[in-house]
XYZ file of N, CA and C in Angstrom:
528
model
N 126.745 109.807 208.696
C 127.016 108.857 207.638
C 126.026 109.105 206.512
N 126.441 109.427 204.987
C 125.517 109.451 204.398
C 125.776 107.876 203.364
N 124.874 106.960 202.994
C 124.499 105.711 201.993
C 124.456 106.667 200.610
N 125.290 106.061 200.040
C 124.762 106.346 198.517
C 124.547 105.111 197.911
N 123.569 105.213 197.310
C 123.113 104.221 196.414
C 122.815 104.335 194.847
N 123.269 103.526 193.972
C 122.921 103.210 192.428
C 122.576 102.248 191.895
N 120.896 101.964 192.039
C 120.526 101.140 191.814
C 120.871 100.600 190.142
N 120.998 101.277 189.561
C 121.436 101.139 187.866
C 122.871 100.118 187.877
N 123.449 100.516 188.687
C 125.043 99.429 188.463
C 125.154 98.674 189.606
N 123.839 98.730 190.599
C 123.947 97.540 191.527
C 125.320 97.995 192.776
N 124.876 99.206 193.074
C 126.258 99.977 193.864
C 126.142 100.491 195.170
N 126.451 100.498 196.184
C 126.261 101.259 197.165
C 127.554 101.564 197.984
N 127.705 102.949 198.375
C 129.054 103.490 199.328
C 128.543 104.030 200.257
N 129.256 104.296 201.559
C 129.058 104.766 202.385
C 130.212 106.213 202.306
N 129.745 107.383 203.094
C 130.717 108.499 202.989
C 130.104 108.982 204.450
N 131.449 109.489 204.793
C 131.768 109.731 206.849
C 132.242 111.296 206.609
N 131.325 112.040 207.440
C 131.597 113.386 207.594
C 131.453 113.625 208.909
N 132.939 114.479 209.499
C 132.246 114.660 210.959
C 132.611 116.004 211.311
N 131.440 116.518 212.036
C 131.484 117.979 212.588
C 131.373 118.092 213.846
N 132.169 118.653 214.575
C 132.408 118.961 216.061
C 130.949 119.023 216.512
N 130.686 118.322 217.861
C 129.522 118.227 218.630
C 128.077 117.721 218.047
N 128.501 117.172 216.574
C 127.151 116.497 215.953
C 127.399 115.368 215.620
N 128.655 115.041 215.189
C 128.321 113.530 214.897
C 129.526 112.585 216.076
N 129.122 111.870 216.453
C 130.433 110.728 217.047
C 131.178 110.341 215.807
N 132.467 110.494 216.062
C 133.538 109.598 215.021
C 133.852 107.845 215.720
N 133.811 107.125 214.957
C 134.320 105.969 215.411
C 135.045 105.325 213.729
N 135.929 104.945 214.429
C 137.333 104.123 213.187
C 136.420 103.570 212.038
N 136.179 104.317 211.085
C 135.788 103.748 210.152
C 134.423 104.299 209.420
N 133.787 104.649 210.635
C 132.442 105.306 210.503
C 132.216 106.667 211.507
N 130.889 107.203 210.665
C 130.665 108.155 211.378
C 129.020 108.087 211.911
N 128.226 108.328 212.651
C 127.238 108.403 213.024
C 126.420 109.564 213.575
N 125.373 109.766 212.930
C 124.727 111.127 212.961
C 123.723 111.098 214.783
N 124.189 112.038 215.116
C 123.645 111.727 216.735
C 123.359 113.093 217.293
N 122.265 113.277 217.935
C 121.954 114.947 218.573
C 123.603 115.164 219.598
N 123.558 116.253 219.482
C 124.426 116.594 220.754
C 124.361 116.312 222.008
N 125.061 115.707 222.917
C 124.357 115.103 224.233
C 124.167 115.873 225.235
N 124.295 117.258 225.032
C 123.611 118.307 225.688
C 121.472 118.167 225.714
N 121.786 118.095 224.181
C 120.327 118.655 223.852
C 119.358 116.769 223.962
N 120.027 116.146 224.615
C 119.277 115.090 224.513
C 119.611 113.599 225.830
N 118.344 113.756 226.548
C 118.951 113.325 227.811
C 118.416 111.511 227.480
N 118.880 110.362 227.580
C 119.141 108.752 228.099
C 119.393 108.452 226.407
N 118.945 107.187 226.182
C 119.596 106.420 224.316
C 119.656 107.004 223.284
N 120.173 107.298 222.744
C 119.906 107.753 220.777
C 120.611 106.488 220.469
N 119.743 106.673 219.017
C 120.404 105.551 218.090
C 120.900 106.308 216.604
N 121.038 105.682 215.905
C 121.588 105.688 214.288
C 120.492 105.410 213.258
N 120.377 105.877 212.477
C 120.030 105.268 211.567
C 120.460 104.036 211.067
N 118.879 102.925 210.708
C 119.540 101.546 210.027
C 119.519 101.553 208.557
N 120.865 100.821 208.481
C 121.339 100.590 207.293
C 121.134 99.408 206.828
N 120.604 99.154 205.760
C 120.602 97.777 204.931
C 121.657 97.543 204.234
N 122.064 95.996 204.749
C 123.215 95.531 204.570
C 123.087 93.749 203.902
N 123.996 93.116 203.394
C 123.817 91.939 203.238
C 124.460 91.377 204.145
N 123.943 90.428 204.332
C 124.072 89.553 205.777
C 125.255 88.742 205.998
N 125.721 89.053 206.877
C 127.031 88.835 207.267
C 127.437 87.613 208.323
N 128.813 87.317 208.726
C 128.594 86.317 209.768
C 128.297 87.111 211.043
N 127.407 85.926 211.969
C 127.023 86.741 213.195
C 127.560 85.721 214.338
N 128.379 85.319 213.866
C 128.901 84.547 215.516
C 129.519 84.838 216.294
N 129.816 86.297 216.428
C 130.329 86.921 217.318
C 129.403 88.142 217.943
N 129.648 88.374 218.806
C 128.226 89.751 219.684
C 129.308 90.930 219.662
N 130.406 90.949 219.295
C 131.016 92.329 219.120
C 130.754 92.537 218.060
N 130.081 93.349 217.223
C 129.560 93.391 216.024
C 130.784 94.478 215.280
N 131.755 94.971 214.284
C 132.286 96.310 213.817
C 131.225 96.269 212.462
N 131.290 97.502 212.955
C 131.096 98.674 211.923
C 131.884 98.452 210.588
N 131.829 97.302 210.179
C 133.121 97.796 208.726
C 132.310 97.295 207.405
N 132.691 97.825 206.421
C 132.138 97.782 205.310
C 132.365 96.263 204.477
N 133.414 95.981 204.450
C 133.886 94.762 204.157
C 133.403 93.278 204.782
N 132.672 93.815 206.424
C 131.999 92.328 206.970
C 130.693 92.733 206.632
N 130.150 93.739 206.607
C 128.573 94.086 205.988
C 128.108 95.381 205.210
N 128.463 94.689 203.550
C 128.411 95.894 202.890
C 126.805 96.429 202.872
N 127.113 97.499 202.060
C 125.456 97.974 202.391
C 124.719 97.460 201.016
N 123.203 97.596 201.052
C 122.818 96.880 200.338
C 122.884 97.885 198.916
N 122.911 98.257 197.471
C 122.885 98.630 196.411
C 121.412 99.483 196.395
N 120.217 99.081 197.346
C 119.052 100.140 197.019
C 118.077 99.779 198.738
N 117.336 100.261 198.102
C 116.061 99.725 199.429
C 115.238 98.908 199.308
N 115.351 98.569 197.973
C 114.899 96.901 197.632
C 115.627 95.824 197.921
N 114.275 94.545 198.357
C 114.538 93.435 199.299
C 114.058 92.794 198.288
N 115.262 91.828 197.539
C 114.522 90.455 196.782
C 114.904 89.434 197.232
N 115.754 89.042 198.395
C 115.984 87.765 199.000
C 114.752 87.938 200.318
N 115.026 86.436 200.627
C 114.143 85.959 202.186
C 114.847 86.476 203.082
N 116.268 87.157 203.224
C 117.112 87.834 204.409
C 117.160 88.876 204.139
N 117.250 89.739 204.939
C 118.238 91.289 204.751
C 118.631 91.336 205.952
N 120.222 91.923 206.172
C 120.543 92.142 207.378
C 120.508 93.856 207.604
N 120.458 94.263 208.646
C 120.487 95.557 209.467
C 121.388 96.052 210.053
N 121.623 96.508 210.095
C 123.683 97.274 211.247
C 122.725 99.151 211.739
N 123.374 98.963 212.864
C 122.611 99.843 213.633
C 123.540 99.805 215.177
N 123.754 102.156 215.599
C 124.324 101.567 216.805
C 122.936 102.322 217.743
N 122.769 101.976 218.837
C 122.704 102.360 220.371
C 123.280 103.388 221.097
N 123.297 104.468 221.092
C 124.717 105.054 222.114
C 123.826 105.557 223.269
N 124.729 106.037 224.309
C 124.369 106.311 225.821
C 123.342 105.085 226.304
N 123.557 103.886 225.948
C 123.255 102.977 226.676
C 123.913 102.697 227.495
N 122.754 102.389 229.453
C 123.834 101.760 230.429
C 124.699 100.633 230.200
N 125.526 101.253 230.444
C 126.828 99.650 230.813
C 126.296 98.278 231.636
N 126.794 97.710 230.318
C 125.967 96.028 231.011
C 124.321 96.316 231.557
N 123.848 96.795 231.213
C 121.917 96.742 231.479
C 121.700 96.376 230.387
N 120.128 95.237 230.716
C 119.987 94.876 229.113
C 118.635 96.077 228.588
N 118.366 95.448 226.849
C 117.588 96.001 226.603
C 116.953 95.195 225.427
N 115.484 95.581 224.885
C 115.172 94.068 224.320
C 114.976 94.804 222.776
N 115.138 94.036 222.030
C 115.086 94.459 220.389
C 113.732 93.622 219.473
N 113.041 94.646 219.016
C 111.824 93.861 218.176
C 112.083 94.891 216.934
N 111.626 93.605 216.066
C 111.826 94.113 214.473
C 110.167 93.992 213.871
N 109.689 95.168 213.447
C 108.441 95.118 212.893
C 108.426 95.590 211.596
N 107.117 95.607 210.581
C 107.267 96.073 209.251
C 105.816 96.142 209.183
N 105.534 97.667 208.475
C 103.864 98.072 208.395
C 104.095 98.619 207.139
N 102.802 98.375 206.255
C 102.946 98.817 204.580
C 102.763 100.283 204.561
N 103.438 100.585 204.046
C 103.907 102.253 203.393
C 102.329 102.937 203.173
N 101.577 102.356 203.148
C 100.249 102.584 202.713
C 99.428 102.998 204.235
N 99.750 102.344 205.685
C 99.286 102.027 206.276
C 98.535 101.163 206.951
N 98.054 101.106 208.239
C 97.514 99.675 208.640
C 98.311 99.250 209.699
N 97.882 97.759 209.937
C 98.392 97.020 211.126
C 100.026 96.981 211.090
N 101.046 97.102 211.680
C 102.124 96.320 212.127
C 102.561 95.231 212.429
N 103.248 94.414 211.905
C 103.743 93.016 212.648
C 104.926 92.273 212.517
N 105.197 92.012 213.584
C 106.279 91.368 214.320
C 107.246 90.874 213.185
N 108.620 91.039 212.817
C 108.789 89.804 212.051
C 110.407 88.738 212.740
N 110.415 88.138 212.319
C 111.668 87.056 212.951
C 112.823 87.796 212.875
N 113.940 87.335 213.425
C 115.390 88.124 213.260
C 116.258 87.511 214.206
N 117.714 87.390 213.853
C 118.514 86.645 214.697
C 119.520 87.817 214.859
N 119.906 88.076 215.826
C 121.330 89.412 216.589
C 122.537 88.493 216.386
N 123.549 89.342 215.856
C 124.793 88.785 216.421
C 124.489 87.834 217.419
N 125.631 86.868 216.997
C 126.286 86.299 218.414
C 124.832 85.357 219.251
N 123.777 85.326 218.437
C 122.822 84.074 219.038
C 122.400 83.117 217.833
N 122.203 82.025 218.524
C 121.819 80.905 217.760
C 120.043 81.002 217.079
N 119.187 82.020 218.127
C 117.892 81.224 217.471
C 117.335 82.299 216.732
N 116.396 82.114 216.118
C 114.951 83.191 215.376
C 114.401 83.414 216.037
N 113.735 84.696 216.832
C 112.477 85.347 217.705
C 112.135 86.220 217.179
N 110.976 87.108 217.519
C 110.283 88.222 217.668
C 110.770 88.885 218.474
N 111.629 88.822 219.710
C 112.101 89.818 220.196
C 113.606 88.869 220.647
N 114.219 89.895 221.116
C 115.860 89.441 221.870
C 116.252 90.378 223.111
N 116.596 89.713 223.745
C 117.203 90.616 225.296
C 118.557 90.545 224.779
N 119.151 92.336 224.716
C 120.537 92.015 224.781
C 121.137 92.952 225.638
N 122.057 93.454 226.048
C 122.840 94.012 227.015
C 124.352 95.536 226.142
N 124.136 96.192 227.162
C 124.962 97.169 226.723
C 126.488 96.469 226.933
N 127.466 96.828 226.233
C 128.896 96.581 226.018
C 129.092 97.307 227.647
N 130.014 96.387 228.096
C 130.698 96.745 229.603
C 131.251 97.917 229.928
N 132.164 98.115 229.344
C 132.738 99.432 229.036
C 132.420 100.582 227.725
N 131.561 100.098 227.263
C 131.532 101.432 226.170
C 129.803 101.812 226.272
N 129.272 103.099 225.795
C 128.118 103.511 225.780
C 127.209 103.846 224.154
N 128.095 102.738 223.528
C 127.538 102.871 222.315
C 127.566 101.163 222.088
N 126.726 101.219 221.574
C 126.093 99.211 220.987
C 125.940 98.616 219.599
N 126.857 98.505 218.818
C 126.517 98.437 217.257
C 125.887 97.242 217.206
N 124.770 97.375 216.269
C 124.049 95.586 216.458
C 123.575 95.219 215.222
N 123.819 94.283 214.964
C 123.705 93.542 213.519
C 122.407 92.501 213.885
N 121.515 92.241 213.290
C 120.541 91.618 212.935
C 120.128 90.905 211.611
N 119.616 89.816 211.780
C 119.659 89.271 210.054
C 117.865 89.289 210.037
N 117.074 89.433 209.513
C 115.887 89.587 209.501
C 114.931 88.776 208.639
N 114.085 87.927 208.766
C 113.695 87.243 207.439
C 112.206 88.009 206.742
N 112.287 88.009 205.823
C 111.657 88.358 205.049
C 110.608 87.771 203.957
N 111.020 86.609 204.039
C 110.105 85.510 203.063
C 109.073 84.858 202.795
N 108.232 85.741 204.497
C 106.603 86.089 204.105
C 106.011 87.355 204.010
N 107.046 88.048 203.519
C 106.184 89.823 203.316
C 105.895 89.810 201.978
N 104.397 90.006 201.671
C 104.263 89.858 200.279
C 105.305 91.192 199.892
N 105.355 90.855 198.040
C 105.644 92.331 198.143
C 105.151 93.564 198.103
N 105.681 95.029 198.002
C 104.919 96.527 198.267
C 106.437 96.598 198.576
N 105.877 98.487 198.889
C 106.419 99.371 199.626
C 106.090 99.393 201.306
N 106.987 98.970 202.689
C 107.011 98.962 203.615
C 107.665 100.000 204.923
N 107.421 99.933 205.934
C 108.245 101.260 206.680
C 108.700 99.541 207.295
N 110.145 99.526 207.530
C 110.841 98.400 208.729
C 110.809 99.312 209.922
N 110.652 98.859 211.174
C 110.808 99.743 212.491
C 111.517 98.828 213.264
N 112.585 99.265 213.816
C 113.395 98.836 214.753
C 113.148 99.012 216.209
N 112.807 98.485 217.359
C 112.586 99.250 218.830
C 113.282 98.873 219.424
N 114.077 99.253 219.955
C 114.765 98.980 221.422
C 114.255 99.676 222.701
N 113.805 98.755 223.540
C 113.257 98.970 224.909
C 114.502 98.626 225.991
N 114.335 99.701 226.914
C 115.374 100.065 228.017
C 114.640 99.284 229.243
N 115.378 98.768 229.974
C 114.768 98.474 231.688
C 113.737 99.810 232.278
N 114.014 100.803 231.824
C 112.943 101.631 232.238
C 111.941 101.930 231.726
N 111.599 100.939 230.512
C 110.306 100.885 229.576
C 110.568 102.093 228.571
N 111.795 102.989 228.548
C 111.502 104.086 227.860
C 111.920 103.244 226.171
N 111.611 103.554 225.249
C 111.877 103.094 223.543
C 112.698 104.329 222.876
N 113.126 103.667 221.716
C 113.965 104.072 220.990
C 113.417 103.395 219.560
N 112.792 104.143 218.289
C 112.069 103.239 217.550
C 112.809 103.739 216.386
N 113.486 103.060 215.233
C 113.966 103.588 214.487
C 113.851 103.116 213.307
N 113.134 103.759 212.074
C 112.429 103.656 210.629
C 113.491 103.575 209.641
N 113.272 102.353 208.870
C 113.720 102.451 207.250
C 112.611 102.275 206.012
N 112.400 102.670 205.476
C 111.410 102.790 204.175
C 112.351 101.696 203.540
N 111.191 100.600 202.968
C 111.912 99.474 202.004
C 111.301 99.062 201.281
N 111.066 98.389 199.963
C 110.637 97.868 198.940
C 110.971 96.464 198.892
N 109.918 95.516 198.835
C 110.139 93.962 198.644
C 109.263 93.512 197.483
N 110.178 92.785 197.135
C 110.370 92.417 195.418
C 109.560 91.227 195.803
């Protein structure tokens, strides 16, 4: 999947290219993923910044129309939401999700709030579970933001497996 973005007209598209044995196709999207030869238990996706969508459901799609992407990598609201998949996750095993943000500059890391699809509260972390039948997990997150001063930030995504192994995955962002 490549994001294009124009920050000048306030624009962002998504464009789906897929090449035999590198990317998974799924209806709508495409997702950039090692070959599952060359890479043994979770990969994930790259996260995309998106505006925040409804989350009352835990089947999250992939579609552009329930969470477009955001126009740049600048954050001037207290939310931004995230869309992000999981694949070769076990069926039905859970796994827990923490959202962190460390300044582009360097330094400490820390925790910040975020609500997943399909739950009611705000935490620092969430236990959620692989889809029953499928080995890929698209997961939407709404994230708050409305005590990061602003700068330039790295967001880090982790997902931890029952076997302690991680999956940590970086977006570079700017908060206004």
């Amino acid at each position: 999947t490549l994001e294009i973005v124009a920050p000048s007209k306030g624009r962002a598209a998504t464009a789906h290219v897929a090449l035999p044995g590198q990317l998974e196709h799924t209806q709508g999207a495409s997702m950039d993923v090692a070959p599952r030869s060359e890479v043994a238990g979770p990969t994930a996706s790259d996260v995309q910044l998106v505006r925040l969508g409804a989350w009352a459901r835990r089947e999250t799609q992939r579609r552009p129309e329930v969470y477009p992407a955001l126009p740049s990598h600048v954050i001037d609201g207290g939310e931004v939401g995230l869309l992000f998949e999981l694949y070769d996750v076990p069926a039905a095993k859970p796994y827990e999700l923490k959202v962190f943000v460390q300044p582009a500059s360097g330094g400490p890391s820390r925790p910040l709030v975020f609500r997943p699809a399909g739950e009611s509260r705000w935490a620092t972390s969430a236990t959620r579970s692989g889809a029953p039948r499928s080995e890929r997990s698209t997961e939407y997150v709404a994230v708050r933001m409305s005590d990061v001063a602003p700068g330039a930030y790295t967001l880090r995504v982790v997902a931890t497996f029952d076997d302690r192994s991680s999956i940590v995955m970086r977006r570079e962002i700017e908060r206004k």
